[in-house]
C-alpha cells in the first residue's frame, strides 16, 4: 500500500483529498503546515507527496526544496492556485514532478498520483543488463540509484535520475523529445511537454555545474532532443 503525504493549511481541502485517496486504498499522512512535515519527515516512509503552494511560514516551493536538499526523491505534486507558467516552471525547477491547479477535480489529482506511482514502480522494477555506467567523470549506479559527478555525490530526483540514466545508457545517440518523455514519464508526449523536459534538463545541468552556452555533457539537438557524447 503506497503511503501518500498531504500538506495543506486549508483543512477542508486536505481532508477531502484524504478521503479520495483512502477510497483508492492509499495510506495517507496529513499535515497542515510545512514545519510539521520537516520535524517528522525522517520518521516517515513516503512514496509520494502532495504539497499546497500557498502556505504561511513556509510555502510549498520552500518545503519542496528542503525535502530535495535532504535527499528525499519521492515524487512531489504541487496543488496550487498560481496559474502563471513561470510559477509552474519554478516548481518543476526546484524538484516537483507534476502540478494541479486549484480548484481541481479530485479525480484528476488521483489520476496524476497513479501516473507518478506507476512511473516509479515501472522504474524500480526495471532490470537493465548494465547497472553501472562510468565515463567522463560521470558514475551512475542503477542498483543504488546514486550519481557521482567528478567523484562527488549529487542528489537527483527520480525523474532527473531516469533522464540522466537514459542519456548515459544511449550516450553518443540523440534521444528524441517524444521518446524521452514517454520512457521517463510513461505518458504520451505532446508538444507542450517539451517545456517540462527543458526544465528538468536545465536542473540537471545546474547540478553538474554545466550551464554555459555550450554545455560539455548534456547537449541540445535543437528541434529533435538531447544527447550525451561518449
C-alpha positions as protocol buffer text, in pm:
chain_id: "A"
residue {
  index: 1
  type: UNK
  ca { x: 0 y: 0 z: 0 }
}
residue {
  index: 2
  type: UNK
  ca { x: 155 y: 329 z: -113 }
}
residue {
  index: 3
  type: UNK
  ca { x: 193 y: 599 z: 151 }
}
residue {
  index: 4
  type: UNK
  ca { x: 87 y: 950 z: 41 }
}
residue {
  index: 5
  type: UNK
  ca { x: 180 y: 1269 z: 225 }
}
residue {
  index: 6
  type: UNK
  ca { x: -64 y: 1562 z: 209 }
}
residue {
  index: 7
  type: UNK
  ca { x: 47 y: 1909 z: 322 }
}
residue {
  index: 8
  type: UNK
  ca { x: -216 y: 2183 z: 303 }
}
residue {
  index: 9
  type: UNK
  ca { x: -311 y: 2454 z: 552 }
}
residue {
  index: 10
  type: UNK
  ca { x: -671 y: 2450 z: 422 }
}
residue {
  index: 11
  type: UNK
  ca { x: -810 y: 2173 z: 642 }
}
residue {
  index: 12
  type: UNK
  ca { x: -1122 y: 2116 z: 431 }
}
residue {
  index: 13
  type: UNK
  ca { x: -920 y: 2056 z: 114 }
}
residue {
  index: 14
  type: UNK
  ca { x: -669 y: 1830 z: 289 }
}
residue {
  index: 15
  type: UNK
  ca { x: -950 y: 1626 z: 443 }
}
residue {
  index: 16
  type: UNK
  ca { x: -1129 y: 1592 z: 108 }
}
residue {
  index: 17
  type: UNK
  ca { x: -815 y: 1477 z: -72 }
}
residue {
  index: 18
  type: UNK
  ca { x: -751 y: 1231 z: 211 }
}
residue {
  index: 19
  type: UNK
  ca { x: -1095 y: 1075 z: 164 }
}
residue {
  index: 20
  type: UNK
  ca { x: -1045 y: 1029 z: -210 }
}
residue {
  index: 21
  type: UNK
  ca { x: -702 y: 876 z: -161 }
}
residue {
  index: 22
  type: UNK
  ca { x: -825 y: 640 z: 109 }
}
residue {
  index: 23
  type: UNK
  ca { x: -1106 y: 531 z: -121 }
}
residue {
  index: 24
  type: UNK
  ca { x: -829 y: 421 z: -360 }
}
residue {
  index: 25
  type: UNK
  ca { x: -668 y: 222 z: -75 }
}
residue {
  index: 26
  type: UNK
  ca { x: -376 y: 457 z: -23 }
}
residue {
  index: 27
  type: UNK
  ca { x: -228 y: 508 z: 321 }
}
residue {
  index: 28
  type: UNK
  ca { x: -245 y: 883 z: 394 }
}
residue {
  index: 29
  type: UNK
  ca { x: -35 y: 1101 z: 624 }
}
residue {
  index: 30
  type: UNK
  ca { x: -165 y: 1455 z: 661 }
}
residue {
  index: 31
  type: UNK
  ca { x: -14 y: 1778 z: 793 }
}
residue {
  index: 32
  type: UNK
  ca { x: -140 y: 2134 z: 793 }
}
residue {
  index: 33
  type: UNK
  ca { x: 200 y: 2310 z: 797 }
}
residue {
  index: 34
  type: UNK
  ca { x: 539 y: 2267 z: 634 }
}
residue {
  index: 35
  type: UNK
  ca { x: 728 y: 2283 z: 963 }
}
residue {
  index: 36
  type: UNK
  ca { x: 535 y: 1984 z: 1098 }
}
residue {
  index: 37
  type: UNK
  ca { x: 649 y: 1785 z: 797 }
}
residue {
  index: 38
  type: UNK
  ca { x: 1016 y: 1877 z: 838 }
}
residue {
  index: 39
  type: UNK
  ca { x: 1002 y: 1788 z: 1207 }
}
residue {
  index: 40
  type: UNK
  ca { x: 878 y: 1437 z: 1124 }
}
residue {
  index: 41
  type: UNK
  ca { x: 998 y: 1356 z: 772 }
}
residue {
  index: 42
  type: UNK
  ca { x: 1286 y: 1133 z: 883 }
}
residue {
  index: 43
  type: UNK
  ca { x: 1038 y: 906 z: 1058 }
}
residue {
  index: 44
  type: UNK
  ca { x: 808 y: 875 z: 758 }
}
residue {
  index: 45
  type: UNK
  ca { x: 838 y: 632 z: 468 }
}
residue {
  index: 46
  type: UNK
  ca { x: 676 y: 834 z: 191 }
}
residue {
  index: 47
  type: UNK
  ca { x: 601 y: 715 z: -163 }
}
residue {
  index: 48
  type: UNK
  ca { x: 456 y: 1044 z: -292 }
}
residue {
  index: 49
  type: UNK
  ca { x: 376 y: 1393 z: -157 }
}
residue {
  index: 50
  type: UNK
  ca { x: 104 y: 1642 z: -248 }
}
residue {
  index: 51
  type: UNK
  ca { x: 204 y: 1993 z: -140 }
}
residue {
  index: 52
  type: UNK
  ca { x: -2 y: 2309 z: -132 }
}
residue {
  index: 53
  type: UNK
  ca { x: 195 y: 2609 z: -258 }
}
residue {
  index: 54
  type: UNK
  ca { x: 35 y: 2898 z: -68 }
}
residue {
  index: 55
  type: UNK
  ca { x: 101 y: 2820 z: 298 }
}
residue {
  index: 56
  type: UNK
  ca { x: 204 y: 3052 z: 583 }
}
residue {
  index: 57
  type: UNK
  ca { x: 552 y: 3047 z: 739 }
}
residue {
  index: 58
  type: UNK
  ca { x: 695 y: 2819 z: 468 }
}
residue {
  index: 59
  type: UNK
  ca { x: 529 y: 2781 z: 127 }
}
residue {
  index: 60
  type: UNK
  ca { x: 524 y: 2466 z: -81 }
}
residue {
  index: 61
  type: UNK
  ca { x: 813 y: 2577 z: -301 }
}
residue {
  index: 62
  type: UNK
  ca { x: 1040 y: 2618 z: 1 }
}
residue {
  index: 63
  type: UNK
  ca { x: 922 y: 2288 z: 150 }
}
residue {
  index: 64
  type: UNK
  ca { x: 991 y: 2106 z: -176 }
}
residue {
  index: 65
  type: UNK
  ca { x: 1341 y: 2249 z: -191 }
}
residue {
  index: 66
  type: UNK
  ca { x: 1407 y: 2146 z: 171 }
}
residue {
  index: 67
  type: UNK
  ca { x: 1288 y: 1791 z: 101 }
}
residue {
  index: 68
  type: UNK
  ca { x: 1510 y: 1762 z: -207 }
}
residue {
  index: 69
  type: UNK
  ca { x: 1808 y: 1911 z: -21 }
}
residue {
  index: 70
  type: UNK
  ca { x: 1758 y: 1645 z: 246 }
}
residue {
  index: 71
  type: UNK
  ca { x: 1788 y: 1380 z: -23 }
}
residue {
  index: 72
  type: UNK
  ca { x: 1423 y: 1270 z: -50 }
}
residue {
  index: 73
  type: UNK
  ca { x: 1346 y: 1157 z: -405 }
}
residue {
  index: 74
  type: UNK
  ca { x: 979 y: 1055 z: -386 }
}
residue {
  index: 75
  type: UNK
  ca { x: 752 y: 1224 z: -645 }
}
residue {
  index: 76
  type: UNK
  ca { x: 605 y: 1560 z: -547 }
}
residue {
  index: 77
  type: UNK
  ca { x: 284 y: 1705 z: -689 }
}
residue {
  index: 78
  type: UNK
  ca { x: 201 y: 2071 z: -628 }
}
residue {
  index: 79
  type: UNK
  ca { x: -160 y: 2176 z: -568 }
}
residue {
  index: 80
  type: UNK
  ca { x: -151 y: 2546 z: -648 }
}
residue {
  index: 81
  type: UNK
  ca { x: -381 y: 2841 z: -703 }
}
residue {
  index: 82
  type: UNK
  ca { x: -99 y: 3003 z: -903 }
}
residue {
  index: 83
  type: UNK
  ca { x: -165 y: 2965 z: -1273 }
}
residue {
  index: 84
  type: UNK
  ca { x: 122 y: 3157 z: -1432 }
}
residue {
  index: 85
  type: UNK
  ca { x: 360 y: 2945 z: -1640 }
}
residue {
  index: 86
  type: UNK
  ca { x: 658 y: 3089 z: -1452 }
}
residue {
  index: 87
  type: UNK
  ca { x: 519 y: 2952 z: -1125 }
}
residue {
  index: 88
  type: UNK
  ca { x: 480 y: 2608 z: -1278 }
}
residue {
  index: 89
  type: UNK
  ca { x: 831 y: 2621 z: -1420 }
}
residue {
  index: 90
  type: UNK
  ca { x: 972 y: 2735 z: -1085 }
}
residue {
  index: 91
  type: UNK
  ca { x: 801 y: 2443 z: -915 }
}
residue {
  index: 92
  type: UNK
  ca { x: 949 y: 2193 z: -1160 }
}
residue {
  index: 93
  type: UNK
  ca { x: 1288 y: 2356 z: -1135 }
}
residue {
  index: 94
  type: UNK
  ca { x: 1316 y: 2307 z: -759 }
}
residue {
  index: 95
  type: UNK
  ca { x: 1223 y: 1940 z: -783 }
}
residue {
  index: 96
  type: UNK
  ca { x: 848 y: 1890 z: -827 }
}
residue {
  index: 97
  type: UNK
  ca { x: 727 y: 1622 z: -1067 }
}
residue {
  index: 98
  type: UNK
  ca { x: 378 y: 1748 z: -1150 }
}
residue {
  index: 99
  type: UNK
  ca { x: 114 y: 2002 z: -1050 }
}
residue {
  index: 100
  type: UNK
  ca { x: -261 y: 2057 z: -1044 }
}
residue {
  index: 101
  type: UNK
  ca { x: -426 y: 2397 z: -1037 }
}
residue {
  index: 102
  type: UNK
  ca { x: -684 y: 2483 z: -773 }
}
residue {
  index: 103
  type: UNK
  ca { x: -974 y: 2439 z: -784 }
}
residue {
  index: 104
  type: UNK
  ca { x: -911 y: 2089 z: -916 }
}
residue {
  index: 105
  type: UNK
  ca { x: -1124 y: 1783 z: -966 }
}
residue {
  index: 106
  type: UNK
  ca { x: -1024 y: 1522 z: -705 }
}
residue {
  index: 107
  type: UNK
  ca { x: -1038 y: 1252 z: -971 }
}
residue {
  index: 108
  type: UNK
  ca { x: -782 y: 1444 z: -1179 }
}
residue {
  index: 109
  type: UNK
  ca { x: -550 y: 1454 z: -879 }
}
residue {
  index: 110
  type: UNK
  ca { x: -599 y: 1081 z: -822 }
}
residue {
  index: 111
  type: UNK
  ca { x: -511 y: 1016 z: -1188 }
}
residue {
  index: 112
  type: UNK
  ca { x: -190 y: 1217 z: -1152 }
}
residue {
  index: 113
  type: UNK
  ca { x: -100 y: 1034 z: -831 }
}
residue {
  index: 114
  type: UNK
  ca { x: -147 y: 699 z: -1004 }
}
residue {
  index: 115
  type: UNK
  ca { x: 60 y: 810 z: -1303 }
}
residue {
  index: 116
  type: UNK
  ca { x: 352 y: 917 z: -1083 }
}
residue {
  index: 117
  type: UNK
  ca { x: 341 y: 599 z: -874 }
}
residue {
  index: 118
  type: UNK
  ca { x: 314 y: 388 z: -1189 }
}
residue {
  index: 119
  type: UNK
  ca { x: 620 y: 560 z: -1335 }
}
residue {
  index: 120
  type: UNK
  ca { x: 818 y: 499 z: -1015 }
}
residue {
  index: 121
  type: UNK
  ca { x: 710 y: 137 z: -996 }
}
residue {
  index: 122
  type: UNK
  ca { x: 800 y: 83 z: -1360 }
}
residue {
  index: 123
  type: UNK
  ca { x: 1140 y: 232 z: -1296 }
}
residue {
  index: 124
  type: UNK
  ca { x: 1201 y: 43 z: -971 }
}
residue {
  index: 125
  type: UNK
  ca { x: 1102 y: -290 z: -1126 }
}
residue {
  index: 126
  type: UNK
  ca { x: 1304 y: -247 z: -1443 }
}
residue {
  index: 127
  type: UNK
  ca { x: 1615 y: -460 z: -1477 }
}
residue {
  index: 128
  type: UNK
  ca { x: 1898 y: -349 z: -1702 }
}
residue {
  index: 129
  type: UNK
  ca { x: 2199 y: -553 z: -1808 }
}
residue {
  index: 130
  type: UNK
  ca { x: 2439 y: -267 z: -1740 }
}
residue {
  index: 131
  type: UNK
  ca { x: 2382 y: -142 z: -1387 }
}
residue {
  index: 132
  type: UNK
  ca { x: 2679 y: 95 z: -1353 }
}
residue {
  index: 133
  type: UNK
  ca { x: 2790 y: 348 z: -1614 }
}
residue {
  index: 134
  type: UNK
  ca { x: 3126 y: 518 z: -1560 }
}
residue {
  index: 135
  type: UNK
  ca { x: 3269 y: 766 z: -1811 }
}
residue {
  index: 136
  type: UNK
  ca { x: 3398 y: 1125 z: -1835 }
}
residue {
  index: 137
  type: UNK
  ca { x: 3360 y: 1190 z: -1461 }
}
residue {
  index: 138
  type: UNK
  ca { x: 3007 y: 1051 z: -1455 }
}
residue {
  index: 139
  type: UNK
  ca { x: 2937 y: 746 z: -1240 }
}
residue {
  index: 140
  type: UNK
  ca { x: 2573 y: 645 z: -1225 }
}
residue {
  index: 141
  type: UNK
  ca { x: 2454 y: 331 z: -1046 }
}
residue {
  index: 142
  type: UNK
  ca { x: 2114 y: 194 z: -1141 }
}
residue {
  index: 143
  type: UNK
  ca { x: 2105 y: -51 z: -849 }
}
residue {
  index: 144
  type: UNK
  ca { x: 2168 y: 201 z: -571 }
}
residue {
  index: 145
  type: UNK
  ca { x: 2011 y: 498 z: -754 }
}
residue {
  index: 146
  type: UNK
  ca { x: 2328 y: 702 z: -690 }
}
residue {
  index: 147
  type: UNK
  ca { x: 2500 y: 957 z: -911 }
}
residue {
  index: 148
  type: UNK
  ca { x: 2858 y: 1075 z: -867 }
}
residue {
  index: 149
  type: UNK
  ca { x: 2998 y: 1363 z: -1071 }
}
residue {
  index: 150
  type: UNK
  ca { x: 3375 y: 1408 z: -1059 }
}
residue {
  index: 151
  type: UNK
  ca { x: 3377 y: 1181 z: -751 }
}
residue {
  index: 152
  type: UNK
  ca { x: 3124 y: 1398 z: -566 }
}
residue {
  index: 153
  type: UNK
  ca { x: 2781 y: 1254 z: -486 }
}
residue {
  index: 154
  type: UNK
  ca { x: 2493 y: 1453 z: -634 }
}
residue {
  index: 155
  type: UNK
  ca { x: 2134 y: 1404 z: -517 }
}
residue {
  index: 156
  type: UNK
  ca { x: 1885 y: 1363 z: -802 }
}
residue {
  index: 157
  type: UNK
  ca { x: 1510 y: 1325 z: -805 }
}
residue {
  index: 158
  type: UNK
  ca { x: 1376 y: 1005 z: -960 }
}
residue {
  index: 159
  type: UNK
  ca { x: 1284 y: 1188 z: -1280 }
}
residue {
  index: 160
  type: UNK
  ca { x: 1627 y: 1352 z: -1303 }
}
residue {
  index: 161
  type: UNK
  ca { x: 1795 y: 1015 z: -1245 }
}
residue {
  index: 162
  type: UNK
  ca { x: 1577 y: 848 z: -1510 }
}
residue {
  index: 163
  type: UNK
  ca { x: 1660 y: 1118 z: -1766 }
}
residue {
  index: 164
  type: UNK
  ca { x: 2032 y: 1103 z: -1696 }
}
residue {
  index: 165
  type: UNK
  ca { x: 2037 y: 723 z: -1700 }
}
residue {
  index: 166
  type: UNK
  ca { x: 1856 y: 714 z: -2035 }
}
residue {
  index: 167
  type: UNK
  ca { x: 2100 y: 964 z: -2187 }
}
residue {
  index: 168
  type: UNK
  ca { x: 2405 y: 785 z: -2044 }
}
residue {
  index: 169
  type: UNK
  ca { x: 2279 y: 444 z: -2149 }
}
residue {
  index: 170
  type: UNK
  ca { x: 2243 y: 575 z: -2504 }
}
residue {
  index: 171
  type: UNK
  ca { x: 2548 y: 802 z: -2499 }
}
residue {
  index: 172
  type: UNK
  ca { x: 2653 y: 920 z: -2842 }
}
residue {
  index: 173
  type: UNK
  ca { x: 2296 y: 893 z: -2973 }
}
residue {
  index: 174
  type: UNK
  ca { x: 2021 y: 1153 z: -2977 }
}
residue {
  index: 175
  type: UNK
  ca { x: 1716 y: 1076 z: -2762 }
}
residue {
  index: 176
  type: UNK
  ca { x: 1419 y: 1246 z: -2921 }
}
residue {
  index: 177
  type: UNK
  ca { x: 1187 y: 1453 z: -2702 }
}
residue {
  index: 178
  type: UNK
  ca { x: 889 y: 1223 z: -2751 }
}
residue {
  index: 179
  type: UNK
  ca { x: 1094 y: 910 z: -2674 }
}
residue {
  index: 180
  type: UNK
  ca { x: 1247 y: 1070 z: -2365 }
}
residue {
  index: 181
  type: UNK
  ca { x: 912 y: 1184 z: -2227 }
}
residue {
  index: 182
  type: UNK
  ca { x: 732 y: 858 z: -2292 }
}
residue {
  index: 183
  type: UNK
  ca { x: 1011 y: 646 z: -2138 }
}
residue {
  index: 184
  type: UNK
  ca { x: 1067 y: 866 z: -1831 }
}
residue {
  index: 185
  type: UNK
  ca { x: 714 y: 985 z: -1757 }
}
residue {
  index: 186
  type: UNK
  ca { x: 536 y: 682 z: -1902 }
}
residue {
  index: 187
  type: UNK
  ca { x: 280 y: 901 z: -2078 }
}
residue {
  index: 188
  type: UNK
  ca { x: 203 y: 1007 z: -2435 }
}
residue {
  index: 189
  type: UNK
  ca { x: 408 y: 1306 z: -2547 }
}
residue {
  index: 190
  type: UNK
  ca { x: 251 y: 1634 z: -2658 }
}
residue {
  index: 191
  type: UNK
  ca { x: 430 y: 1947 z: -2779 }
}
residue {
  index: 192
  type: UNK
  ca { x: 356 y: 2130 z: -2452 }
}
residue {
  index: 193
  type: UNK
  ca { x: 553 y: 1863 z: -2265 }
}
residue {
  index: 194
  type: UNK
  ca { x: 874 y: 1996 z: -2418 }
}
residue {
  index: 195
  type: UNK
  ca { x: 880 y: 2273 z: -2154 }
}
residue {
  index: 196
  type: UNK
  ca { x: 867 y: 2012 z: -1880 }
}
residue {
  index: 197
  type: UNK
  ca { x: 1163 y: 1829 z: -2033 }
}
residue {
  index: 198
  type: UNK
  ca { x: 1359 y: 2154 z: -2072 }
}
residue {
  index: 199
  type: UNK
  ca { x: 1314 y: 2242 z: -1705 }
}
residue {
  index: 200
  type: UNK
  ca { x: 1446 y: 1906 z: -1587 }
}
residue {
  index: 201
  type: UNK
  ca { x: 1739 y: 1918 z: -1831 }
}
residue {
  index: 202
  type: UNK
  ca { x: 1826 y: 2264 z: -1702 }
}
residue {
  index: 203
  type: UNK
  ca { x: 1809 y: 2140 z: -1344 }
}
residue {
  index: 204
  type: UNK
  ca { x: 2044 y: 1850 z: -1428 }
}
residue {
  index: 205
  type: UNK
  ca { x: 2291 y: 2088 z: -1590 }
}
residue {
  index: 206
  type: UNK
  ca { x: 2284 y: 2311 z: -1283 }
}
residue {
  index: 207
  type: UNK
  ca { x: 2365 y: 2015 z: -1058 }
}
residue {
  index: 208
  type: UNK
  ca { x: 2654 y: 1927 z: -1290 }
}
residue {
  index: 209
  type: UNK
  ca { x: 2780 y: 2289 z: -1299 }
}
residue {
  index: 210
  type: UNK
  ca { x: 2743 y: 2281 z: -1676 }
}
residue {
  index: 211
  type: UNK
  ca { x: 2513 y: 2573 z: -1754 }
}
residue {
  index: 212
  type: UNK
  ca { x: 2723 y: 2764 z: -2010 }
}
residue {
  index: 213
  type: UNK
  ca { x: 2623 y: 2843 z: -2367 }
}
residue {
  index: 214
  type: UNK
  ca { x: 2790 y: 2522 z: -2487 }
}
residue {
  index: 215
  type: UNK
  ca { x: 2734 y: 2251 z: -2222 }
}
residue {
  index: 216
  type: UNK
  ca { x: 3003 y: 1983 z: -2215 }
}
residue {
  index: 217
  type: UNK
  ca { x: 2775 y: 1699 z: -2114 }
}
residue {
  index: 218
  type: UNK
  ca { x: 2404 y: 1718 z: -2194 }
}
residue {
  index: 219
  type: UNK
  ca { x: 2383 y: 1855 z: -2548 }
}
residue {
  index: 220
  type: UNK
  ca { x: 2069 y: 2003 z: -2701 }
}
residue {
  index: 221
  type: UNK
  ca { x: 1994 y: 1894 z: -3057 }
}
residue {
  index: 222
  type: UNK
  ca { x: 1755 y: 2173 z: -3146 }
}
residue {
  index: 223
  type: UNK
  ca { x: 1416 y: 2063 z: -3265 }
}
residue {
  index: 224
  type: UNK
  ca { x: 1499 y: 1699 z: -3201 }
}
residue {
  index: 225
  type: UNK
  ca { x: 1607 y: 1613 z: -2845 }
}
residue {
  index: 226
  type: UNK
  ca { x: 1917 y: 1564 z: -2627 }
}
residue {
  index: 227
  type: UNK
  ca { x: 2231 y: 1354 z: -2611 }
}
residue {
  index: 228
  type: UNK
  ca { x: 2544 y: 1292 z: -2407 }
}
residue {
  index: 229
  type: UNK
  ca { x: 2865 y: 1240 z: -2602 }
}
residue {
  index: 230
  type: UNK
  ca { x: 3071 y: 926 z: -2542 }
}
